[in-house]
mmCIF file of C-alpha atoms and ligand atoms in Angstrom:
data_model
loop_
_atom_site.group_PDB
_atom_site.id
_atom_site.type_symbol
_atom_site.label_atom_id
_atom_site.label_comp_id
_atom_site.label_asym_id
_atom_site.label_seq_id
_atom_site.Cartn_x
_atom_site.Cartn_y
_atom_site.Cartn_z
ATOM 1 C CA UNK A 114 -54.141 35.756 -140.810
ATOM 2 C CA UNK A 115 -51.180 37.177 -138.673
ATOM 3 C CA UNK A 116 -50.369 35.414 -135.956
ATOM 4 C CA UNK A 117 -47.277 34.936 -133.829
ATOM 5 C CA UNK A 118 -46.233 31.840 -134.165
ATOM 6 C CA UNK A 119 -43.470 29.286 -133.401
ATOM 7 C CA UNK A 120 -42.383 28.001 -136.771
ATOM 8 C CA UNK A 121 -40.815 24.748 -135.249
ATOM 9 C CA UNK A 122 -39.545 23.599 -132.083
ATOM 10 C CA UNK A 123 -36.520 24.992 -130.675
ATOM 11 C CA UNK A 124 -37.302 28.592 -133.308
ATOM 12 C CA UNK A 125 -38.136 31.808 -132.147
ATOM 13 C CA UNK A 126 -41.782 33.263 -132.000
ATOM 14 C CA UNK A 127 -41.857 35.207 -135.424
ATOM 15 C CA UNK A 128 -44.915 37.252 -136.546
ATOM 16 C CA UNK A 129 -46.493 35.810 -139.718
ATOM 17 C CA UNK A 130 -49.614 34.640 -142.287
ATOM 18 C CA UNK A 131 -50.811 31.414 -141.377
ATOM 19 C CA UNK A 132 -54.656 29.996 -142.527
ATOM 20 C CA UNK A 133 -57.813 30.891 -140.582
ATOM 21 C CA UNK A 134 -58.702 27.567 -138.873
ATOM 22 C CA UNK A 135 -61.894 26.334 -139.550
ATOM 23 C CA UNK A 136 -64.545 25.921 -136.612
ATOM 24 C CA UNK A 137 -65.313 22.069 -135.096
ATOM 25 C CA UNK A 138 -67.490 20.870 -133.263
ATOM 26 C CA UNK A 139 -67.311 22.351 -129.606
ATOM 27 C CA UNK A 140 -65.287 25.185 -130.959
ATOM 28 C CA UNK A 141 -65.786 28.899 -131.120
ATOM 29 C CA UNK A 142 -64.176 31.055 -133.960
ATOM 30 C CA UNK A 143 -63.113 34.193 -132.853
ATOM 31 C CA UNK A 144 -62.021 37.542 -134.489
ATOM 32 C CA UNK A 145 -59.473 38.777 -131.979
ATOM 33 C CA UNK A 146 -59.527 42.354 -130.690
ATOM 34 C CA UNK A 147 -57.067 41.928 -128.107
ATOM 35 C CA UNK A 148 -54.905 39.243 -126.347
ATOM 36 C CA UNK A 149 -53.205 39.415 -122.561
ATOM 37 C CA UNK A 150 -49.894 37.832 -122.113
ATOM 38 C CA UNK A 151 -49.204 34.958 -119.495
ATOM 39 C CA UNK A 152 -46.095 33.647 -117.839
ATOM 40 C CA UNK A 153 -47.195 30.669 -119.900
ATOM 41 C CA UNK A 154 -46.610 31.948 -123.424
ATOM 42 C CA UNK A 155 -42.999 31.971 -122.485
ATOM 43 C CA UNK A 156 -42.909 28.452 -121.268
ATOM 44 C CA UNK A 157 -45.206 26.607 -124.480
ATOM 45 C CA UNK A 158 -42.637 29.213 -127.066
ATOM 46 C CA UNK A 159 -39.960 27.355 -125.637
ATOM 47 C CA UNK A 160 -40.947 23.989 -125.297
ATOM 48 C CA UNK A 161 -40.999 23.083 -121.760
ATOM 49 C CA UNK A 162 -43.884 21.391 -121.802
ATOM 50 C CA UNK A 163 -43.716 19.717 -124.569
ATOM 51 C CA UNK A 164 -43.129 16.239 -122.863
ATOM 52 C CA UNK A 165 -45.820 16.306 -121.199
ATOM 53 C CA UNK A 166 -48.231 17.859 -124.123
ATOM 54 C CA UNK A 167 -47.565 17.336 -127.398
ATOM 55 C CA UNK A 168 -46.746 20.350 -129.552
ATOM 56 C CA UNK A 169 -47.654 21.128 -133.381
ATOM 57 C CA UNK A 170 -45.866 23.763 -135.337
ATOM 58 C CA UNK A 171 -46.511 26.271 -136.221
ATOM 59 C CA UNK A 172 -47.557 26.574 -132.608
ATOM 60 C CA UNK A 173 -49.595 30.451 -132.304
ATOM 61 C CA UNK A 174 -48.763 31.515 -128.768
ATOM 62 C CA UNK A 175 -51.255 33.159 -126.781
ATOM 63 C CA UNK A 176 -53.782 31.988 -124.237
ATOM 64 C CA UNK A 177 -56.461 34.818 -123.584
ATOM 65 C CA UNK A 178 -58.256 36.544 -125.951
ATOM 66 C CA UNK A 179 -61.318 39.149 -126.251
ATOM 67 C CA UNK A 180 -62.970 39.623 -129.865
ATOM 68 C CA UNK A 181 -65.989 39.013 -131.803
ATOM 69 C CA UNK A 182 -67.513 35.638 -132.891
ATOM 70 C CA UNK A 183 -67.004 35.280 -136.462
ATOM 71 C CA UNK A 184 -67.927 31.207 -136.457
ATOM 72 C CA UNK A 185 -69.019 29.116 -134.911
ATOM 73 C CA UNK A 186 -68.875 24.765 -134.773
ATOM 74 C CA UNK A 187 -71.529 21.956 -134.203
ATOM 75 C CA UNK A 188 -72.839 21.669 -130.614
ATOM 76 C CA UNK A 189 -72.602 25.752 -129.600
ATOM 77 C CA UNK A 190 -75.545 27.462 -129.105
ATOM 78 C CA UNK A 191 -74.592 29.852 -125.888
ATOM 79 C CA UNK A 192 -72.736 32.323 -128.528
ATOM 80 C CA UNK A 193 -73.438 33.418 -131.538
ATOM 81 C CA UNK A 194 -71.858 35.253 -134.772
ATOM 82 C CA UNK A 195 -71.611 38.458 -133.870
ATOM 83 C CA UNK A 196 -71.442 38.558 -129.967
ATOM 84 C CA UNK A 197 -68.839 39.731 -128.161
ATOM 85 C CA UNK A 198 -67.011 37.488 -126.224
ATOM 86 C CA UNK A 199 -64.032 36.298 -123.674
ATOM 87 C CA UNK A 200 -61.638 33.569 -124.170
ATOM 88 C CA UNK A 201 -59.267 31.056 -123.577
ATOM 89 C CA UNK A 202 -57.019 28.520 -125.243
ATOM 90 C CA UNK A 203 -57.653 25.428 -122.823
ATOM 91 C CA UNK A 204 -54.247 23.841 -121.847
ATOM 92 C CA UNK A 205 -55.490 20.453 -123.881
ATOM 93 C CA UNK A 206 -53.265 18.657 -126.450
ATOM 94 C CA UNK A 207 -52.216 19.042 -128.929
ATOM 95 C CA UNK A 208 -50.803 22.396 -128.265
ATOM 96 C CA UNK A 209 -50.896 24.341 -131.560
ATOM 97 C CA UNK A 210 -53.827 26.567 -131.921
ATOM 98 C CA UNK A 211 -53.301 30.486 -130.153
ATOM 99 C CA UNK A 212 -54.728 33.480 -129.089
ATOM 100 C CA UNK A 213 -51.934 36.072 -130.727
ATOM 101 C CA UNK A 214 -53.582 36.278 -134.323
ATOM 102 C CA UNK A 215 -56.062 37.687 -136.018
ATOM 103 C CA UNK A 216 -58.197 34.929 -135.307
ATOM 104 C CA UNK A 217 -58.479 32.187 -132.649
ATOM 105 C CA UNK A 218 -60.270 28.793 -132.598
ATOM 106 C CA UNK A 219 -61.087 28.843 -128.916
ATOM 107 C CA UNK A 220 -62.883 25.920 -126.712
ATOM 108 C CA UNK A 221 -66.837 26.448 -126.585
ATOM 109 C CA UNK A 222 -65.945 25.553 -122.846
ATOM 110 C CA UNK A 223 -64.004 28.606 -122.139
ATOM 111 C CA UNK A 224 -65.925 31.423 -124.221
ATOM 112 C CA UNK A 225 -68.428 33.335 -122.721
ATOM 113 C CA UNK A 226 -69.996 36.422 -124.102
ATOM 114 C CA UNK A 227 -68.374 39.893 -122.952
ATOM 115 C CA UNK A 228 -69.653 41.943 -120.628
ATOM 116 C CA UNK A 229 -71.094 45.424 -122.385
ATOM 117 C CA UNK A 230 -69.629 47.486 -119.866
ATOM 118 C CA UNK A 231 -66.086 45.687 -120.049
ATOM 119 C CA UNK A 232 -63.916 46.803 -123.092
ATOM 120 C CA UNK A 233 -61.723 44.097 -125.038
ATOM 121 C CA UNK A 234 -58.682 45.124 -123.574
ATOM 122 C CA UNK A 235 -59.644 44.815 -120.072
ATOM 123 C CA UNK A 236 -61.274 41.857 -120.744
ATOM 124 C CA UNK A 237 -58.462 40.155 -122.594
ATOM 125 C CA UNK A 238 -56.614 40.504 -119.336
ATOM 126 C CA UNK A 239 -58.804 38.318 -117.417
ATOM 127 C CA UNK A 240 -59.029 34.630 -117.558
ATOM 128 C CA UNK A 241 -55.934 32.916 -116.702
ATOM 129 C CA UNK A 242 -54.358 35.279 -114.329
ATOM 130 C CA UNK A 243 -57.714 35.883 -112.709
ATOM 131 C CA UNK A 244 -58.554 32.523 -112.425
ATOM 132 C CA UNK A 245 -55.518 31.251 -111.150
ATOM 133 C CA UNK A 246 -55.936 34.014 -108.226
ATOM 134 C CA UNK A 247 -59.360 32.810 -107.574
ATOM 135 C CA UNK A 248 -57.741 29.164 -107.394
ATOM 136 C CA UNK A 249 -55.494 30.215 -105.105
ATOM 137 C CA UNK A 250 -57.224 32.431 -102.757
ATOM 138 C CA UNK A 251 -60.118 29.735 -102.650
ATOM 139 C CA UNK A 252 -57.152 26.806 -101.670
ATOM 140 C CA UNK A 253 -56.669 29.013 -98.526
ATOM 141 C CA UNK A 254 -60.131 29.544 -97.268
ATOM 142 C CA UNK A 255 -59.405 32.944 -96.003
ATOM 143 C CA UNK A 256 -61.361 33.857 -93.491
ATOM 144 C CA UNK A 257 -62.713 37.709 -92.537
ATOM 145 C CA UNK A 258 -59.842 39.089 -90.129
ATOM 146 C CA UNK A 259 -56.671 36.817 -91.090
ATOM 147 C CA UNK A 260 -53.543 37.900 -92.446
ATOM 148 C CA UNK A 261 -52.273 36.526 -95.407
ATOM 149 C CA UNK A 262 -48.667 36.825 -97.537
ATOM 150 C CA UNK A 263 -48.770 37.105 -101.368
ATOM 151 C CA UNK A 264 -45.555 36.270 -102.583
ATOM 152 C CA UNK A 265 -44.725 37.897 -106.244
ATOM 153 C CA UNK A 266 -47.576 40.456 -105.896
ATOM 154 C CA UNK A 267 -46.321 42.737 -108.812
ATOM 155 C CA UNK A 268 -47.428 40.548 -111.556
ATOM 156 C CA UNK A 269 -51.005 39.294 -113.260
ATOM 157 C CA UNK A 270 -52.115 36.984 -111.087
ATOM 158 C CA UNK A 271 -50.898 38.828 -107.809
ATOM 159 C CA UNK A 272 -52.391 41.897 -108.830
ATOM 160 C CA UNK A 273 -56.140 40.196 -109.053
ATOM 161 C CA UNK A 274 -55.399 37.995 -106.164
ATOM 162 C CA UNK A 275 -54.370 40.961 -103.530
ATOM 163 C CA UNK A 276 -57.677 42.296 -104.440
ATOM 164 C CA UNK A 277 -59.904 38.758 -104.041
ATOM 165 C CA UNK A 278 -57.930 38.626 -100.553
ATOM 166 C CA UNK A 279 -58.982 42.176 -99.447
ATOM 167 C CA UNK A 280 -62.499 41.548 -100.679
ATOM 168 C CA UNK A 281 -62.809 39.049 -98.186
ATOM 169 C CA UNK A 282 -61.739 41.145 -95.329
ATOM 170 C CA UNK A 283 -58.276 39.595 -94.911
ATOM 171 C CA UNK A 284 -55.222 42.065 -93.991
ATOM 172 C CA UNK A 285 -52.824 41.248 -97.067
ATOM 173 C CA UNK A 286 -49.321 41.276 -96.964
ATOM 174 C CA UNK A 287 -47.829 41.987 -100.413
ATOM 175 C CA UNK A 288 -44.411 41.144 -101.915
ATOM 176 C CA UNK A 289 -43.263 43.340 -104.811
ATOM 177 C CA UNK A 290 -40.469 46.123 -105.169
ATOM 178 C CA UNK A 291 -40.594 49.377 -104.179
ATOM 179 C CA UNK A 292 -42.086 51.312 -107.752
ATOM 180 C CA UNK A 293 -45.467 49.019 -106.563
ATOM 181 C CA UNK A 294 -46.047 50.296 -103.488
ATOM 182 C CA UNK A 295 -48.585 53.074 -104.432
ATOM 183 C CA UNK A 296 -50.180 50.415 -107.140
ATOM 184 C CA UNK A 297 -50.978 47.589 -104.706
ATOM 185 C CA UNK A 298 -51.904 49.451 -101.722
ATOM 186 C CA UNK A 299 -54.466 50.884 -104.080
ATOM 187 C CA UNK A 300 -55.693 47.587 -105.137
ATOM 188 C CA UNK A 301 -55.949 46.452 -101.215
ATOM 189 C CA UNK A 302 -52.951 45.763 -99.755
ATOM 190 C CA UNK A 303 -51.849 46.613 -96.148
ATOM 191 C CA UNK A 304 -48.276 46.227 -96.622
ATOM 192 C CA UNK A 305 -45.713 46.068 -99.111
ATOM 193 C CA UNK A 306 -42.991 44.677 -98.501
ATOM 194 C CA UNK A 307 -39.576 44.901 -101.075
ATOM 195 C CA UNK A 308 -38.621 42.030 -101.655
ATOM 196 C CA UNK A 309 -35.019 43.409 -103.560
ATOM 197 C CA UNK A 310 -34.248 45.317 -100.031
ATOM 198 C CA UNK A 311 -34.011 42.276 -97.632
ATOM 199 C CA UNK A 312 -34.826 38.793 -96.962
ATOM 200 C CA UNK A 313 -38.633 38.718 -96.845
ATOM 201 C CA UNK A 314 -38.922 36.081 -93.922
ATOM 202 C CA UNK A 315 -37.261 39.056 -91.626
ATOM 203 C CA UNK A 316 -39.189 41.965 -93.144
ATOM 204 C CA UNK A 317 -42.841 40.567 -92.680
ATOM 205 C CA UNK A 318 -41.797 39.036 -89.165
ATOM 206 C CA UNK A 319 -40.644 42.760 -88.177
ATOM 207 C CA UNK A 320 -44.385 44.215 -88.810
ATOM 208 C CA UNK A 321 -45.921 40.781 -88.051
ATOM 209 C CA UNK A 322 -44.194 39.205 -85.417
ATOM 210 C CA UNK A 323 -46.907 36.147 -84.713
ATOM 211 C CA UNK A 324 -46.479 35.502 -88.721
ATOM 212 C CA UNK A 325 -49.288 35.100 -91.040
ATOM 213 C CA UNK A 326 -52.714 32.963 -91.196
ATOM 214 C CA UNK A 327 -52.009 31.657 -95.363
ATOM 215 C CA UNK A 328 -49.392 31.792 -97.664
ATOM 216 C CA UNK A 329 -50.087 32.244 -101.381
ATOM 217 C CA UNK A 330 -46.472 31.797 -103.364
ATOM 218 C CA UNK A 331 -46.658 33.030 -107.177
ATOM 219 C CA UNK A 332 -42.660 32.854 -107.383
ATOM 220 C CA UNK A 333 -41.321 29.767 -105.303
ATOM 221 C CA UNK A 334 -40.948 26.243 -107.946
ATOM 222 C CA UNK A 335 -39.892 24.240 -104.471
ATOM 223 C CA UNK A 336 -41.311 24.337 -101.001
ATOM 224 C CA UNK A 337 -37.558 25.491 -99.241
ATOM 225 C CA UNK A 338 -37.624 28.802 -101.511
ATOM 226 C CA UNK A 339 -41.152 29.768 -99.969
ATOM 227 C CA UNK A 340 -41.089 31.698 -96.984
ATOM 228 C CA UNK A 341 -42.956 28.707 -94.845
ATOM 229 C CA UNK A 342 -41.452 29.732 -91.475
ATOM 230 C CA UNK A 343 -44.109 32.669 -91.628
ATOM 231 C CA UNK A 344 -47.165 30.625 -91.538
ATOM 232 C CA UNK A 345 -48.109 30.034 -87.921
ATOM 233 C CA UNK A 346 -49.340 25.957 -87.457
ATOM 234 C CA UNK A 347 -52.307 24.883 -88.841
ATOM 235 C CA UNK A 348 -51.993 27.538 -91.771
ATOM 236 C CA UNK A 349 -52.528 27.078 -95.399
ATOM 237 C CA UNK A 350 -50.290 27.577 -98.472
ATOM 238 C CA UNK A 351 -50.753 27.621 -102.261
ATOM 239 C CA UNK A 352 -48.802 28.149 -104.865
ATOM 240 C CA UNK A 353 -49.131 28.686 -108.549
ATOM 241 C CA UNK A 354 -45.633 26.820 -109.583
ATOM 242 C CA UNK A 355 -46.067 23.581 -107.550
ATOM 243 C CA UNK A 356 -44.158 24.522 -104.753
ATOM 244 C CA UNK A 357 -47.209 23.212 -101.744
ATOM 245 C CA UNK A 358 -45.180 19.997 -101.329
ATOM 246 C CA UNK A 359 -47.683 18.221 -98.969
ATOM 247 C CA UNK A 360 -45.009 16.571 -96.978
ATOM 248 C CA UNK A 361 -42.646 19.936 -96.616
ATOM 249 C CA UNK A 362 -45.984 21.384 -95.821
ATOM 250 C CA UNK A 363 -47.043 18.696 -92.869
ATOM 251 C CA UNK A 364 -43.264 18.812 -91.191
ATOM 252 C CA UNK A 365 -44.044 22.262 -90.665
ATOM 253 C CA UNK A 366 -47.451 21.773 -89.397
ATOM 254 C CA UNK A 367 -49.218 23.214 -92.524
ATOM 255 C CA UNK A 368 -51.852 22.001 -95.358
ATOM 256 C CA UNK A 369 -51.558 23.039 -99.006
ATOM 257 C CA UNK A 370 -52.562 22.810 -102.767
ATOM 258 C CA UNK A 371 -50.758 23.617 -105.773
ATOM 259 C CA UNK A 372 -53.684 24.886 -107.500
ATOM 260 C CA UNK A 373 -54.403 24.894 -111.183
ATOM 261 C CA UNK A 374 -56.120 27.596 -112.654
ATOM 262 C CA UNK A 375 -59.781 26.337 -114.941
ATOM 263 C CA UNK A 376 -60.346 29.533 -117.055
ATOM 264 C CA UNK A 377 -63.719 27.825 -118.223
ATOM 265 C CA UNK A 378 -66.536 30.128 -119.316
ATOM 266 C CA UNK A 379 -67.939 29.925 -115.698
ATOM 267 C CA UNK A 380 -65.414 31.104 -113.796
ATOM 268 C CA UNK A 381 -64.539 33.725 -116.641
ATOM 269 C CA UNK A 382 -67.767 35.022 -116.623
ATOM 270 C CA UNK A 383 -67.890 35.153 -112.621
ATOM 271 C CA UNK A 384 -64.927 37.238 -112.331
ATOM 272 C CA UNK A 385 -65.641 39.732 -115.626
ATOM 273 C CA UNK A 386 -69.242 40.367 -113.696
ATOM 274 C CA UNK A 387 -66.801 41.122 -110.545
ATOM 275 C CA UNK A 388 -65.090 44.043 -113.066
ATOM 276 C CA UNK A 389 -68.453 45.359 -114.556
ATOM 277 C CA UNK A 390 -69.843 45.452 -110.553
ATOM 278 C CA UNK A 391 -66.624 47.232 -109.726
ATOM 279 C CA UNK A 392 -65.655 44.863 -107.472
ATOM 280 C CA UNK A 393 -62.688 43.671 -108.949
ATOM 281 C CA UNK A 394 -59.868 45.687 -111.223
ATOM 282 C CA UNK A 395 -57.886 44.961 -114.185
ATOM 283 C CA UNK A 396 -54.739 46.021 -113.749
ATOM 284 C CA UNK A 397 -53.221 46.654 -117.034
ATOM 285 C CA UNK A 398 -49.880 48.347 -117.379
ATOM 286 C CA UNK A 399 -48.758 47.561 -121.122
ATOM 287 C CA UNK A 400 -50.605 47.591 -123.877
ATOM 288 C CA UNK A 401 -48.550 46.789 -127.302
ATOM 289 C CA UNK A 402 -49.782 46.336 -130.652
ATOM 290 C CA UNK A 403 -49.187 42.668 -132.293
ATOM 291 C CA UNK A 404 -46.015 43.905 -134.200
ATOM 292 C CA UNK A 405 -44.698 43.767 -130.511
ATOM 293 C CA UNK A 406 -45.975 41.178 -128.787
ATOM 294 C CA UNK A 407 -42.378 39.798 -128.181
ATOM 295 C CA UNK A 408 -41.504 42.594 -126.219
ATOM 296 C CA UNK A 409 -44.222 41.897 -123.898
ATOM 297 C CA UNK A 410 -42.634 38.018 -123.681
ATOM 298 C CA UNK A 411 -39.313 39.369 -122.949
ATOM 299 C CA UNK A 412 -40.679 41.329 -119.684
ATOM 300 C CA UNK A 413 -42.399 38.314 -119.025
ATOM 301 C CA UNK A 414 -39.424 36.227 -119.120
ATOM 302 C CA UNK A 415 -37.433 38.883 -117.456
ATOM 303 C CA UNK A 416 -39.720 38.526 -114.266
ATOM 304 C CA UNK A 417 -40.199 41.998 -114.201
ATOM 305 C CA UNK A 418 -44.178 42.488 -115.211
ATOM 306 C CA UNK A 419 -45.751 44.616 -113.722
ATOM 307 C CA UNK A 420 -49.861 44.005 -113.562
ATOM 308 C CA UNK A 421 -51.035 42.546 -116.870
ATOM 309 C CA UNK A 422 -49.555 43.041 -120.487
ATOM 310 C CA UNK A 423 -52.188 43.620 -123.453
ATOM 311 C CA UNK A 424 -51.431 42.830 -126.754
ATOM 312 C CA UNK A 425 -54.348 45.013 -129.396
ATOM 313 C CA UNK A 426 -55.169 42.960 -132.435
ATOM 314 C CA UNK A 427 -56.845 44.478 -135.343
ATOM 315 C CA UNK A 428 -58.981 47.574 -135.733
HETATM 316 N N1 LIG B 610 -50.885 27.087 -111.859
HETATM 317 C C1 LIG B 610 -51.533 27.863 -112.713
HETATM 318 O O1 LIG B 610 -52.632 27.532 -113.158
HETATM 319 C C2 LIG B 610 -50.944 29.194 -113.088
HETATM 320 C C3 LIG B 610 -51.724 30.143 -113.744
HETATM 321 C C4 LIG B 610 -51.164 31.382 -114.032
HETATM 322 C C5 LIG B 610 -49.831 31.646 -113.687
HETATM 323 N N2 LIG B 610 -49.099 30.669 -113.108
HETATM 324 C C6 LIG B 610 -47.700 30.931 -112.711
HETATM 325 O O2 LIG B 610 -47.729 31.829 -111.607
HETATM 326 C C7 LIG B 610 -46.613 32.704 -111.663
HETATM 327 C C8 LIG B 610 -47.100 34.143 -111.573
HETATM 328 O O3 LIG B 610 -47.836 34.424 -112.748
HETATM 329 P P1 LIG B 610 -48.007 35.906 -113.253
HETATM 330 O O4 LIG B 610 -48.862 35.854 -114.446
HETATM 331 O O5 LIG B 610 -48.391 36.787 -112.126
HETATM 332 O O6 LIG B 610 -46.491 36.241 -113.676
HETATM 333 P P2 LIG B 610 -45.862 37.674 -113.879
HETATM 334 O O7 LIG B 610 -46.890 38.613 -114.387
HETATM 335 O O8 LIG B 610 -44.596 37.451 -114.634
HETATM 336 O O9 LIG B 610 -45.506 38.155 -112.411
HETATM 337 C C9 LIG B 610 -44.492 37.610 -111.663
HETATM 338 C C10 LIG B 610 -44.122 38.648 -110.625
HETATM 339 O O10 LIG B 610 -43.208 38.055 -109.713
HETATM 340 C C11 LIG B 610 -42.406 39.099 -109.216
HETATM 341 N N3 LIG B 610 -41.173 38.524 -108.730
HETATM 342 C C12 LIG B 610 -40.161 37.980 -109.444
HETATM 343 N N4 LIG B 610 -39.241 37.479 -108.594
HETATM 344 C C13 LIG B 610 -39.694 37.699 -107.349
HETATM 345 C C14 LIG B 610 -39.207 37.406 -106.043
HETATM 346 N N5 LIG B 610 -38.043 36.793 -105.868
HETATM 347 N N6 LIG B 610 -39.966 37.781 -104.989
HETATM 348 C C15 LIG B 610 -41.134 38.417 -105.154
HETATM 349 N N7 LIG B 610 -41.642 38.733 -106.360
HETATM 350 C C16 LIG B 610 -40.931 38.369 -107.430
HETATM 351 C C17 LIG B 610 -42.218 40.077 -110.318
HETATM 352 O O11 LIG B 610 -42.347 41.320 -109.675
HETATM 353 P P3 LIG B 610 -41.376 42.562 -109.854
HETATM 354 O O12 LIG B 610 -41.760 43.164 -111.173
HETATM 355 O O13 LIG B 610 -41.758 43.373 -108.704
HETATM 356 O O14 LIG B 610 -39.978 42.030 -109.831
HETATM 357 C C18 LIG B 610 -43.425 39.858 -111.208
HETATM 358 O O15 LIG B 610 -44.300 40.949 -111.070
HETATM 359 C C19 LIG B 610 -45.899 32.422 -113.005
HETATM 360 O O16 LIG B 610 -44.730 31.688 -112.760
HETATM 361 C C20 LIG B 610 -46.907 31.600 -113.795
HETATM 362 O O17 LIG B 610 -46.274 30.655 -114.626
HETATM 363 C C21 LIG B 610 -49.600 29.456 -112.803
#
């Protein structure tokens, strides 16, 4: 099968054949239609968390997939050969097995069948940005009425969590330059604010001068990058990169979580019902075919994505 893969550690992601793996138990095998790209495929092609998980080369990159069940292993009985289903590649060692190939051996735990109404593309888009913005809207208990500040709104997960926010009747604040104004507003947000045309702490206190309710940082790796000062006392943070440092957080008068997003056939399923009620959008603005999957990495690693990138597979 094709699949783009990282011959050995410290090499480039190339595109190449590689054998089908063969379905375990508790595995699903999956013919992939089409793949979405994550921050993450960045960090596990480059090795940065390879002391903490081991890594096997090749190592296929990719984490999300949408395609049709072509095997499956031992123990699975909620999908079948044939069905059409949602994806993803579990963050469980060793790392080696991926979602940007022709076919995937994907967790039983995180496959659930595909909505009819939900194309592959769409729904290839879905389960770790998604989840990681229901993580971190649920960390902040919004309530009906509050404000809250999305920091790094432009990307994946900001573009499913500014709409989770507004569901809940919360006035959201949005970070993100100037070319997303139109595209977030439309997905719920109240304000934009451009981030590349002034410090943010000053911008949002001009238009909200009693600051904001929660805080949910996509961009900030330590708690002194985040714009904390915003967050009246008593508020709540989270952050996607580890940056709710409970004792920054407490100094300041404020609780947090660094959440971790569970893409587990659940939650996958919850939030591709969300997009077949209409309740929820994918917000895809790149779809590539596998031959250039890389140049969807490089805007990833460039910090520049916009929405989510979609990588076609196959016919
Ligand atoms: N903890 C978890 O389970 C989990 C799960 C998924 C993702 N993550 C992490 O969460 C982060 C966001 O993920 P993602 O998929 O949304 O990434 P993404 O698609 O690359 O989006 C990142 C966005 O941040 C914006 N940005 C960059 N620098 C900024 C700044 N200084 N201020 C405001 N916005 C800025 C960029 O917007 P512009 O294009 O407007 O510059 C880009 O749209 C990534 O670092 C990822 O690794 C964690």
């Amino acid at each position: 099968m094709r699949a783009l893969n990282v011959p050995a550690a410290g090499e480039q992601p190339r595109l190449s054949d590689l054998p089908v793996p063969a379905p375990v138990e508790d595995t699903v095998l999956v013919r992939v239609k089409a793949a979405g790209l994550n921050a993450l495929d960045n960090a596990l092609a480059a090795g940065m968390m390879a002391e903490m998980l081991p890594h096997v080369y090749p190592l296929v990159l990719g984490r999300d997939a949408a395609g049709v069940v072509e095997a499956v292993g031992a123990g699975v009985d909620h999908v079948a050969i044939g069905d059409e289903v949602i994806g993803h590649m579990l963050l469980v060692p060793p790392i080696q097995a991926g979602t940007l190939a022709e076919y995937a051996l994907l967790p039983a735990a995180a496959v659930t069948r595909k909505p009819t109404g939900l194309d592959f593309t769409a729904a290839a888009a879905l389960p770790l940005a998604a989840a990681a913005a229901k993580a971190a809207v649920d960390a902040i208990e919004p309530r009906p009425g509050q404000t809250v500040l999305v920091v790094g709104a432009g990307g994946g997960v900001g573009s499913y969590t500014v709409q989770l926010l507004a569901a809940r009747g919360v006035t959201v604040v949005a970070t993100a330059t100037a070319v997303d104004t139109d595209r977030l507003t439309t997905l719920g947000a109240t304000t934009v604010i451009d981030y590349t045309a002034g410090p943010v702490a000053q911008q949002v206190a001009t238009v909200y001068p009693d600051g904001v309710d929660a805080l949910i940082d996509l961009v900030a790796y330590t708690p002194d990058t985040a714009p904390l000062e915003l967050v009246r006392k008593g508020g709540k943070v989270a952050s996607t990169l580890g940056a709710a440092d409970e004792q920054a957080l407490a100094a300041l008068g404020l609780t947090g979580t660094s959440v971790m997003a569970t893409p587990v056939r659940e939650v996958i399923a919850e939030l591709a019902e969300q997009v077949t009620a209409g309740t929820l959008k994918v917000d895809i603005t790149t779809v590539l075919p596998l031959e250039n999957a890389t140049d969807g990495l490089a805007t990833l690693a460039s910090g520049t994505a916009r929405g989510k990138i979609v990588i076609e597979i196959g016919d």
